[in-house]
Short mmCIF file of C-alpha atoms and ligand atoms in Angstrom, two decimals:
data_model
loop_
_atom_site.label_atom_id
_atom_site.label_comp_id
_atom_site.label_asym_id
_atom_site.label_seq_id
_atom_site.Cartn_x
_atom_site.Cartn_y
_atom_site.Cartn_z
CA VAL B 1 70.04 229.77 84.70
CA ALA B 2 70.89 232.56 87.24
CA GLU B 3 68.51 231.04 89.72
CA VAL B 4 69.94 227.71 89.70
CA ALA B 5 73.31 228.88 90.04
CA THR B 6 72.48 230.91 93.17
CA MET B 7 70.82 227.68 94.43
CA MET B 8 73.99 225.89 93.95
CA ASN B 9 76.18 228.82 94.96
CA ILE B 10 78.35 228.71 91.82
CA PRO B 11 79.01 231.39 89.18
CA THR B 12 76.08 231.82 86.25
CA THR B 13 79.14 231.35 83.76
CA SER B 14 79.46 227.82 85.01
CA ILE B 15 76.03 226.84 84.32
CA ILE B 16 76.27 228.47 80.82
CA SER B 17 79.56 226.48 79.92
CA ALA B 18 77.99 223.17 81.33
CA CYS B 19 75.19 223.61 79.03
CA MET B 20 77.25 224.64 76.09
CA SER B 21 79.05 221.12 76.70
CA LEU B 22 75.67 219.69 76.25
CA GLY B 23 75.34 221.51 72.99
CA ILE B 24 72.66 224.07 74.36
CA MET B 25 73.48 227.74 74.12
CA VAL B 26 71.77 229.62 77.18
CA THR B 27 71.50 233.01 78.52
CA MET B 28 71.45 234.11 82.17
CA ASN B 29 67.66 234.61 82.13
CA GLN B 30 66.87 231.44 80.30
CA ARG B 31 64.68 228.68 81.58
CA LEU B 32 65.99 225.16 81.38
CA ASP B 33 64.11 222.29 80.85
CA ALA B 34 63.82 219.49 83.52
CA GLU B 35 66.08 217.10 81.71
CA THR B 36 68.80 219.59 81.17
CA LEU B 37 68.47 220.99 84.69
CA SER B 38 68.98 217.47 86.30
CA ILE B 39 72.08 216.87 83.99
CA VAL B 40 73.55 220.17 84.84
CA ALA B 41 72.90 220.03 88.49
CA GLU B 42 74.37 216.42 88.78
CA GLU B 43 77.58 217.71 87.23
CA PHE B 44 77.86 219.95 90.28
CA GLY B 45 77.22 217.26 92.70
CA TYR B 46 73.31 218.23 93.22
CA GLU B 47 70.22 216.33 92.58
CA VAL B 48 67.06 217.90 91.57
CA GLU B 49 63.80 217.10 93.24
CA PHE B 50 60.81 218.36 91.26
CA VAL B 51 58.16 219.74 93.49
CA THR B 52 55.45 220.19 90.85
CA ALA B 53 55.61 216.20 90.14
CA ASP B 54 55.06 215.57 93.64
CA ILE B 55 52.17 217.52 94.47
CA GLU B 56 50.42 216.23 91.25
CA GLU B 57 50.93 212.72 92.09
CA SER B 58 48.08 212.57 94.48
CA ILE B 59 45.94 213.18 91.45
CA VAL B 60 45.73 209.53 90.25
CA GLU B 61 43.50 208.52 87.41
CA GLU B 62 42.61 204.99 88.07
CA GLU B 63 42.33 202.67 84.95
CA ASP B 64 39.10 201.53 84.14
CA ARG B 65 38.11 198.00 83.67
CA PRO B 66 36.15 197.29 80.16
CA GLU B 67 33.06 196.21 81.92
CA GLU B 68 32.97 199.62 83.65
CA LEU B 69 32.91 201.62 80.56
CA LYS B 70 29.58 202.99 79.25
CA PRO B 71 28.85 204.73 75.87
CA ARG B 72 29.08 208.43 76.17
CA GLY B 73 27.79 211.03 73.55
CA PRO B 74 30.15 212.99 71.31
CA ILE B 75 31.67 216.48 72.09
CA VAL B 76 31.64 218.54 69.07
CA THR B 77 33.24 221.84 68.00
CA VAL B 78 32.20 223.88 65.07
CA MET B 79 34.62 225.57 63.07
CA GLY B 80 35.15 227.21 59.76
CA HIS B 81 36.00 230.68 58.09
CA VAL B 82 34.30 233.88 59.25
CA ASP B 83 30.85 234.46 58.07
CA HIS B 84 30.41 230.88 56.90
CA GLY B 85 27.55 230.32 59.71
CA LYS B 86 29.24 228.78 62.67
CA THR B 87 27.35 230.82 65.12
CA SER B 88 24.14 230.64 63.04
CA LEU B 89 24.39 226.97 63.14
CA LEU B 90 25.05 226.60 66.82
CA ASP B 91 22.19 228.84 67.41
CA TYR B 92 19.82 227.07 65.21
CA ILE B 93 20.66 223.69 66.94
CA ARG B 94 20.24 225.35 70.47
CA HIS B 95 16.83 226.85 69.55
CA GLU B 96 15.18 224.33 67.36
CA ASN B 97 16.64 220.89 68.55
CA VAL B 98 15.06 221.10 72.06
CA ILE B 99 14.43 217.67 73.46
CA ALA B 100 11.01 215.83 73.12
CA GLY B 101 9.61 215.78 76.57
CA GLU B 102 12.00 218.36 78.25
CA SER B 103 10.83 221.32 79.53
CA GLY B 104 12.28 224.97 78.22
CA GLY B 105 14.67 225.72 75.64
CA ILE B 106 18.56 226.28 76.15
CA THR B 107 18.30 229.65 77.92
CA GLN B 108 21.85 230.05 79.42
CA HIS B 109 25.02 230.59 77.49
CA ILE B 110 27.36 228.32 79.60
CA GLY B 111 29.96 227.77 77.01
CA ALA B 112 28.53 224.35 76.00
CA TYR B 113 25.14 222.59 75.61
CA GLY B 114 23.82 219.20 75.15
CA VAL B 115 21.06 218.15 72.70
CA THR B 116 19.15 214.95 72.59
CA LEU B 117 17.96 213.75 69.38
CA PRO B 118 14.26 212.24 68.73
CA ASP B 119 15.95 208.71 69.13
CA GLY B 120 17.43 209.54 72.40
CA GLN B 121 20.97 209.98 71.26
CA LYS B 122 23.20 212.71 72.85
CA ILE B 123 25.42 215.36 71.25
CA THR B 124 27.45 217.87 73.38
CA PHE B 125 28.33 221.03 71.53
CA LEU B 126 31.24 223.51 72.73
CA ASP B 127 29.50 226.86 72.13
CA THR B 128 32.79 228.84 71.34
CA PRO B 129 33.03 228.22 67.67
CA GLY B 130 36.32 228.42 65.61
CA HIS B 131 39.39 226.76 65.70
CA GLU B 132 41.48 229.36 67.75
CA ALA B 133 39.21 228.44 70.79
CA PHE B 134 39.67 224.74 70.06
CA THR B 135 43.63 224.65 69.71
CA ALA B 136 44.02 227.14 72.66
CA MET B 137 42.38 224.50 74.66
CA ARG B 138 44.67 221.86 73.20
CA ALA B 139 47.76 224.10 73.73
CA ARG B 140 46.69 223.93 77.44
CA GLY B 141 46.72 220.31 77.29
CA ALA B 142 43.12 219.63 76.99
CA GLN B 143 41.80 217.20 74.29
CA VAL B 144 37.98 217.77 74.70
CA THR B 145 36.52 217.58 71.09
CA ASP B 146 35.94 214.29 69.78
CA LEU B 147 34.53 215.46 66.58
CA ALA B 148 34.72 218.68 64.22
CA ILE B 149 31.95 220.06 62.07
CA ILE B 150 33.58 222.37 59.56
CA VAL B 151 31.32 224.84 57.93
CA VAL B 152 31.78 225.88 54.44
CA ALA B 153 29.50 228.69 52.93
CA ALA B 154 28.22 226.99 49.48
CA ASP B 155 28.10 230.58 47.90
CA ASP B 156 31.70 231.27 48.78
CA ASP B 157 34.78 228.95 48.75
CA VAL B 158 37.09 226.90 50.57
CA MET B 159 38.76 229.92 52.33
CA PRO B 160 41.98 230.40 54.27
CA GLN B 161 40.32 229.76 57.66
CA THR B 162 38.57 226.67 56.34
CA LYS B 163 41.98 225.20 55.55
CA GLU B 164 43.22 226.31 58.85
CA ALA B 165 40.34 224.59 60.76
CA ILE B 166 41.03 221.37 58.56
CA SER B 167 44.63 221.49 59.59
CA HIS B 168 43.80 222.12 63.27
CA ALA B 169 41.19 219.51 63.18
CA GLN B 170 43.68 216.83 61.39
CA ALA B 171 46.64 217.88 63.63
CA ALA B 172 44.37 217.02 66.80
CA GLY B 173 43.34 213.69 65.06
CA VAL B 174 39.81 214.70 65.56
CA PRO B 175 37.42 213.43 62.51
CA ILE B 176 35.86 216.06 60.51
CA VAL B 177 32.27 216.14 59.37
CA PHE B 178 31.64 218.99 56.64
CA ALA B 179 28.55 221.10 56.68
CA ILE B 180 28.19 222.74 53.37
CA ASN B 181 26.11 225.71 54.54
CA LYS B 182 23.79 228.50 53.02
CA VAL B 183 22.28 226.41 50.38
CA ASP B 184 19.15 228.29 50.44
CA LYS B 185 20.88 230.94 48.52
CA PRO B 186 20.35 231.07 44.85
CA THR B 187 24.05 231.56 44.40
CA ALA B 188 24.81 228.57 46.33
CA ASN B 189 27.07 225.93 44.59
CA PRO B 190 27.87 222.81 46.97
CA ASP B 191 29.32 220.90 44.06
CA LYS B 192 32.09 223.48 43.70
CA ILE B 193 33.00 223.25 47.37
CA LYS B 194 33.06 219.41 47.32
CA GLU B 195 35.16 219.75 44.16
CA ARG B 196 37.46 222.04 45.88
CA LEU B 197 37.71 219.74 48.91
CA ALA B 198 38.65 216.86 46.59
CA SER B 199 41.49 218.69 45.08
CA MET B 200 42.89 219.01 48.61
CA ASN B 201 42.69 215.21 48.86
CA LEU B 202 39.48 215.59 51.19
CA LEU B 203 36.98 213.35 49.35
CA VAL B 204 33.57 213.55 50.74
CA GLU B 205 31.10 210.77 50.55
CA ASP B 206 29.33 212.23 47.15
CA TRP B 207 32.72 211.91 45.45
CA GLY B 208 33.35 208.43 46.60
CA GLY B 209 35.45 209.22 49.64
CA LYS B 210 35.13 208.40 53.36
CA ILE B 211 34.52 212.13 54.76
CA GLN B 212 30.84 212.82 55.65
CA SER B 213 29.42 215.93 54.33
CA GLN B 214 25.84 217.42 54.55
CA ASP B 215 24.36 220.35 52.78
CA ILE B 216 22.59 222.55 55.21
CA SER B 217 21.17 225.82 55.63
CA ALA B 218 21.70 227.32 59.21
CA LYS B 219 18.79 229.72 58.47
CA THR B 220 16.04 227.58 57.26
CA GLY B 221 17.26 224.42 59.19
CA GLN B 222 17.33 222.31 55.85
CA GLY B 223 19.72 219.33 56.48
CA VAL B 224 20.60 220.20 60.03
CA ASN B 225 18.98 217.00 61.37
CA GLU B 226 20.65 214.79 58.68
CA LEU B 227 24.00 216.63 59.84
CA LEU B 228 23.49 215.57 63.28
CA GLU B 229 22.74 212.21 62.28
CA LYS B 230 26.17 211.89 60.36
CA VAL B 231 27.88 213.31 63.23
CA LEU B 232 26.39 210.53 65.36
CA LEU B 233 27.32 207.92 62.61
CA GLU B 234 30.89 209.14 62.67
CA ALA B 235 30.94 209.03 66.41
CA GLU B 236 29.94 205.47 66.51
CA ILE B 237 32.90 204.46 64.64
CA LEU B 238 34.99 206.40 67.59
CA GLU B 239 33.28 204.05 70.27
CA LEU B 240 33.38 206.64 72.83
CA LYS B 241 32.97 205.39 76.31
CA ALA B 242 33.73 206.60 79.85
CA ASN B 243 32.98 205.20 83.33
CA PRO B 244 30.21 207.06 85.07
CA ASP B 245 30.71 205.09 88.23
CA LYS B 246 33.64 206.96 89.80
CA ILE B 247 34.54 210.42 91.13
CA ALA B 248 34.32 213.07 88.37
CA SER B 249 37.15 214.70 86.38
CA GLY B 250 36.91 216.70 83.24
CA THR B 251 37.98 220.04 81.74
CA VAL B 252 37.05 223.52 82.42
CA VAL B 253 35.13 225.38 79.47
CA GLU B 254 35.04 228.70 80.84
CA ALA B 255 34.65 230.77 84.19
CA PHE B 256 33.78 234.08 85.42
CA LEU B 257 32.78 236.18 88.50
CA ASP B 258 29.02 236.64 88.79
CA LYS B 259 28.16 239.49 91.16
CA GLY B 260 25.40 237.65 92.86
CA ARG B 261 26.40 234.14 92.90
CA GLY B 262 30.07 234.27 93.04
CA TYR B 263 32.46 232.40 90.89
CA VAL B 264 30.75 230.40 88.25
CA ALA B 265 32.59 227.62 86.28
CA THR B 266 31.44 225.82 83.18
CA ILE B 267 32.82 222.31 83.33
CA LEU B 268 32.53 219.46 81.01
CA VAL B 269 32.53 216.07 82.75
CA GLN B 270 34.56 213.69 80.95
CA ALA B 271 34.71 210.80 83.42
CA GLY B 272 32.72 209.65 86.48
CA THR B 273 29.80 211.72 87.82
CA LEU B 274 29.98 214.96 89.65
CA ARG B 275 27.71 215.57 92.46
CA VAL B 276 26.63 218.45 94.49
CA GLY B 277 28.81 218.52 97.57
CA ASP B 278 31.96 217.16 95.91
CA TYR B 279 35.17 218.75 96.69
CA VAL B 280 36.58 220.03 93.39
CA LEU B 281 40.05 220.97 92.27
CA ALA B 282 40.07 223.06 88.81
CA GLY B 283 43.53 224.65 87.81
CA ARG B 284 44.60 226.76 90.76
CA HIS B 285 41.26 226.87 92.61
CA SER B 286 39.25 224.66 94.51
CA GLY B 287 35.91 224.48 96.55
CA LYS B 288 32.81 222.50 97.37
CA VAL B 289 30.16 222.18 94.56
CA LYS B 290 27.47 224.33 96.16
CA ALA B 291 24.96 224.02 93.30
CA MET B 292 24.95 223.00 89.54
CA GLN B 293 22.83 224.07 86.57
CA ASP B 294 22.45 222.96 83.16
CA GLU B 295 22.17 224.94 80.25
CA ARG B 296 18.32 225.32 80.54
CA GLY B 297 18.81 226.90 83.99
CA LYS B 298 17.78 223.86 85.90
CA ALA B 299 19.27 222.59 89.07
CA VAL B 300 20.82 219.52 88.81
CA LYS B 301 22.27 217.28 91.54
CA GLU B 302 24.55 215.00 89.29
CA ALA B 303 26.16 215.21 85.90
CA GLY B 304 27.83 212.11 84.16
CA PRO B 305 30.31 211.75 81.31
CA SER B 306 30.07 214.26 78.35
CA THR B 307 27.59 216.55 80.31
CA PRO B 308 28.56 220.37 80.50
CA ILE B 309 27.44 221.84 83.65
CA SER B 310 28.05 225.23 85.54
CA ILE B 311 28.97 224.84 88.98
CA LEU B 312 29.06 227.46 91.89
CA GLY B 313 31.43 227.14 95.10
CA LEU B 314 35.12 227.60 93.53
CA ASP B 315 37.03 230.10 95.22
CA GLY B 316 38.16 231.78 91.95
CA ALA B 317 37.90 231.45 88.22
CA PRO B 318 39.91 228.80 86.56
CA GLN B 319 41.04 228.93 83.06
CA ALA B 320 39.38 227.49 80.05
CA GLY B 321 41.26 224.33 79.45
CA ASP B 322 42.36 223.61 83.14
CA LYS B 323 41.33 220.09 84.24
CA PHE B 324 39.22 219.56 87.11
CA HIS B 325 39.24 216.73 89.66
CA VAL B 326 37.10 215.55 92.47
CA PHE B 327 38.63 214.87 95.94
CA GLU B 328 37.56 212.96 98.79
CA ASP B 329 38.98 215.39 101.18
CA GLU B 330 38.51 219.03 100.86
CA LYS B 331 41.91 219.82 102.37
CA GLU B 332 43.91 218.03 99.91
CA ALA B 333 42.03 220.03 97.07
CA LYS B 334 42.87 222.94 98.74
CA GLN B 335 46.58 222.22 99.46
CA ILE B 336 47.17 221.25 95.72
CA ALA B 337 45.37 224.45 94.64
CA THR B 338 47.55 226.70 97.16
CA LYS B 339 50.62 224.87 95.94
CA ARG B 340 50.02 225.69 92.29
CA THR B 341 49.32 229.21 93.06
CA GLN B 342 52.69 229.35 94.88
CA LEU B 343 54.75 227.74 92.20
CA GLN B 344 52.94 229.91 89.66
CA ARG B 345 54.18 233.13 91.58
CA GLU B 346 57.40 231.86 91.98
CA GLN B 347 57.44 230.82 88.14
CA THR B 348 59.09 227.59 88.74
CA VAL B 349 56.25 225.78 87.00
CA ARG B 350 57.51 224.86 83.68
CA THR B 351 54.54 223.58 81.91
CA GLN B 352 55.75 222.50 78.53
CA ARG B 353 58.94 223.06 76.48
CA HIS B 354 58.56 223.02 72.88
CA ILE B 355 61.05 221.90 70.31
CA THR B 356 63.19 224.24 68.66
CA LEU B 357 65.48 223.87 65.59
CA ASP B 358 68.63 224.10 67.63
CA GLU B 359 67.53 221.30 69.77
CA ILE B 360 66.47 218.92 67.26
CA GLY B 361 69.77 217.25 66.58
CA ARG B 362 70.25 216.54 70.30
CA ARG B 363 66.89 215.15 70.90
CA ILE B 364 67.52 212.85 67.65
CA ALA B 365 70.77 211.66 69.02
CA LEU B 366 69.08 211.13 72.15
CA GLY B 367 66.74 208.80 70.54
CA ASP B 368 63.54 210.19 71.84
CA PHE B 369 62.43 212.13 68.94
CA LYS B 370 60.84 210.59 66.07
CA GLU B 371 58.87 213.24 64.37
CA LEU B 372 59.20 216.96 63.59
CA ASN B 373 56.05 218.83 63.16
CA ILE B 374 56.24 221.92 60.80
CA ILE B 375 53.85 224.81 60.12
CA LEU B 376 54.86 226.60 56.86
CA LYS B 377 53.85 229.82 55.72
CA GLY B 378 54.85 231.49 52.53
CA ASP B 379 54.17 234.69 50.38
CA VAL B 380 53.05 232.66 47.42
CA ASP B 381 51.71 229.03 46.59
CA GLY B 382 54.84 228.17 44.63
CA SER B 383 57.32 228.81 47.31
CA VAL B 384 55.30 226.86 49.71
CA GLU B 385 54.88 223.93 47.72
CA ALA B 386 58.55 223.88 46.78
CA LEU B 387 59.35 223.90 50.43
CA THR B 388 57.13 221.38 51.18
CA ASP B 389 58.49 218.99 48.79
CA SER B 390 62.07 219.65 49.80
CA PHE B 391 61.22 219.44 53.50
CA GLN B 392 59.57 216.11 53.21
CA LYS B 393 62.37 214.73 51.19
CA LEU B 394 64.76 215.37 54.28
CA SER B 395 62.65 212.68 56.31
CA THR B 396 64.89 209.90 57.34
CA GLU B 397 64.60 206.58 58.90
CA GLU B 398 65.04 208.17 62.34
CA ILE B 399 62.91 211.20 61.83
CA GLN B 400 59.58 211.89 60.00
CA ILE B 401 58.94 215.32 58.99
CA ASN B 402 55.19 216.39 59.12
CA ILE B 403 53.92 219.57 57.51
CA ILE B 404 50.99 219.68 59.82
CA HIS B 405 49.73 223.05 58.20
CA LYS B 406 50.91 225.19 55.17
CA ALA B 407 49.34 228.16 53.79
CA VAL B 408 49.92 231.48 52.03
CA GLY B 409 49.99 234.40 54.38
CA PRO B 410 51.66 235.86 57.48
CA ILE B 411 52.27 233.78 60.61
CA THR B 412 49.38 234.23 62.86
CA GLU B 413 48.57 233.76 66.69
CA SER B 414 46.33 230.77 65.48
CA ASP B 415 49.70 229.25 63.76
CA VAL B 416 51.53 229.75 67.09
CA LEU B 417 48.66 228.09 69.06
CA LEU B 418 48.73 225.18 66.55
CA ALA B 419 52.65 224.96 67.14
CA SER B 420 52.13 224.92 70.85
CA ALA B 421 49.30 222.34 70.77
CA SER B 422 51.28 220.11 68.48
CA ASP B 423 54.69 220.74 69.53
CA ALA B 424 55.93 222.13 66.14
CA ILE B 425 58.24 224.87 64.66
CA ILE B 426 57.16 227.44 62.28
CA ILE B 427 59.03 228.33 59.16
CA GLY B 428 58.08 231.43 57.38
CA PHE B 429 59.12 232.20 53.81
CA ASN B 430 59.13 235.84 52.99
CA VAL B 431 56.63 236.40 55.61
CA ARG B 432 56.70 237.64 59.17
CA PRO B 433 54.78 237.03 62.27
CA MET B 434 51.62 239.43 62.44
CA GLY B 435 49.86 241.07 65.44
CA ASN B 436 50.27 239.13 68.54
CA ALA B 437 51.78 236.12 67.04
CA ARG B 438 55.48 237.13 68.09
CA SER B 439 54.57 237.74 71.66
CA VAL B 440 52.46 234.58 71.96
CA ALA B 441 55.23 232.73 70.47
CA ASP B 442 57.59 234.12 73.18
CA LYS B 443 55.32 233.10 75.73
CA GLU B 444 54.62 229.68 74.63
CA GLU B 445 58.41 229.44 73.48
CA ILE B 446 57.59 228.58 69.76
CA ASP B 447 60.44 228.60 67.56
CA ILE B 448 59.74 230.86 64.45
CA ARG B 449 62.24 230.91 61.67
CA THR B 450 61.89 233.15 58.95
CA TYR B 451 63.70 232.93 55.42
CA SER B 452 64.16 234.74 52.06
CA ILE B 453 66.02 232.10 50.66
CA ILE B 454 64.68 228.64 49.80
CA TYR B 455 68.06 227.09 50.04
CA ASP B 456 68.75 228.79 53.39
CA ALA B 457 65.64 227.16 54.75
CA ILE B 458 66.35 223.62 53.59
CA ASN B 459 70.10 223.79 54.67
CA ASP B 460 69.18 224.94 58.26
CA LEU B 461 66.70 222.23 58.56
CA LYS B 462 69.19 219.56 57.29
CA ASP B 463 71.89 220.94 59.43
CA ALA B 464 69.62 220.90 62.45
CA MET B 465 68.70 217.30 61.96
CA GLU B 466 72.40 216.45 61.84
CA GLY B 467 72.82 218.41 64.97
CA MET B 468 75.20 220.82 63.11
CA LEU B 469 72.99 223.98 63.25
CA SER B 470 75.02 226.73 64.62
CA PRO B 471 72.79 228.16 67.33
CA GLU B 472 70.95 231.48 66.70
CA LEU B 473 72.07 233.92 69.46
P1 GDP V 1 30.28 232.82 61.62
O1 GDP V 1 31.10 234.00 61.69
O2 GDP V 1 30.93 231.54 61.01
O3 GDP V 1 29.73 232.61 62.83
O4 GDP V 1 29.03 233.28 60.84
P2 GDP V 1 27.59 233.76 61.25
O5 GDP V 1 26.81 232.37 61.75
O6 GDP V 1 27.93 234.91 62.05
O7 GDP V 1 26.93 233.89 59.87
C1 GDP V 1 27.48 235.16 58.97
C2 GDP V 1 26.22 235.65 58.12
O8 GDP V 1 25.73 234.42 57.28
C3 GDP V 1 24.98 235.85 59.03
O9 GDP V 1 24.39 237.24 58.34
C4 GDP V 1 23.94 234.99 58.85
O10 GDP V 1 22.69 235.46 58.98
C5 GDP V 1 24.19 234.51 57.51
N1 GDP V 1 23.99 233.03 57.22
C6 GDP V 1 24.47 231.89 58.14
N2 GDP V 1 24.01 230.87 57.59
C7 GDP V 1 23.10 231.04 56.67
C8 GDP V 1 22.30 230.19 55.72
O11 GDP V 1 22.05 229.15 56.10
N3 GDP V 1 21.74 230.88 54.80
C9 GDP V 1 21.65 232.27 54.70
N4 GDP V 1 21.04 232.72 53.56
N5 GDP V 1 22.42 233.13 55.55
C10 GDP V 1 23.19 232.47 56.37
#
């Protein structure tokens, strides 16, 4: 607000009152979204030109013709409650499922790896297990995962983080295959797990449902091949395709500085084919691909869709979730990288603005807002269920209310990430943000509302939907 006032050479208070007449309460140091900024500037006779949009325009993703699309392997994330066996499963697959005919096992931890089944089909695993990593990528705008394996220990139960993982996968629209793990243990009771899932409306195949599940032991390897086959079966339904015959684009999985080799970035090629010698832009960094290595430490010259590969040659470490693109021209890649760095330094990049309760009424009135996503946390099951019912009843023809995740417990950082990835607001009933949740919410600009009276929560939501909520100052 203050910055734009200076740019237009008018008092800050004029901007504040202009915003107020739009129904938005702002303070001096607040950031305005693109839409508001345009309207307010216009009122004072200015037109806003968005520079970010300009520089990003040179990144054009060409539409593929149907005949150019070839099948690609699924990209899979493993999620589940702590200690239920995510890492063990990934390790087992990494060590045991080494391809017939290919030399050497997977030796490098590059953040992702591919396996080839005996019949030649490929699966790519993201090697950072857990829904937090998954949703953090999504919050940065990267949809990488095609399918989620959710591990549940058969000697335990469907636990809070199991439920979270399920909500996170569902919010992303990613199909789930359950791996009921630790069946080698005498205390294992896979049926109990399936029953629990059924009671949550998640019917696995044994129970007459559509969701795939497989009893496994990540320790002995029992059932793991069958699990992978089920993953492929599920992937088949998705008809995953990409065009390998164009310049590459994809997502950064991880990056770091290696003392001897310089910046090393693991990237997942999602379309096209990446080759040594290509000019790459990844987030705020660019460079010429000097060398590429697969997860077996083998030098490779090219990498097609769904292939994870670590590359050398970038002039810095991009962040996980950053997109990468290949450019014909080194200069252009460099220019965009420089511009992005500048914009970030000036903090003028407004990546995403999330919905707040105050804004809902205005957005509904503008007609561009059809669904309100809510994450609901409460102190006891009873209040969570009561609020879920009441909130859902508030859905109207204009706006659908979706409770994308509900659970008993404090508001966590993972809730905030889910809200950021799914543009949701968080409502807490008799619970508060825990640990880093508040600071991450401030950074991501996620609206967290806490209540101790059910009636207040329902009324606020109702008022907000009618555009009648008095702003929280
Ligand atoms: P994560 O936290 O989900 O990654 O779980 P880990 O893979 O670290 O596993 C937690 C513990 O369970 C470790 O001690 C594993 O050895 C053990 N574990 C994992 N899978 C199995 C299994 O299939 N059978 C048995 N008996 N133990 C397992």
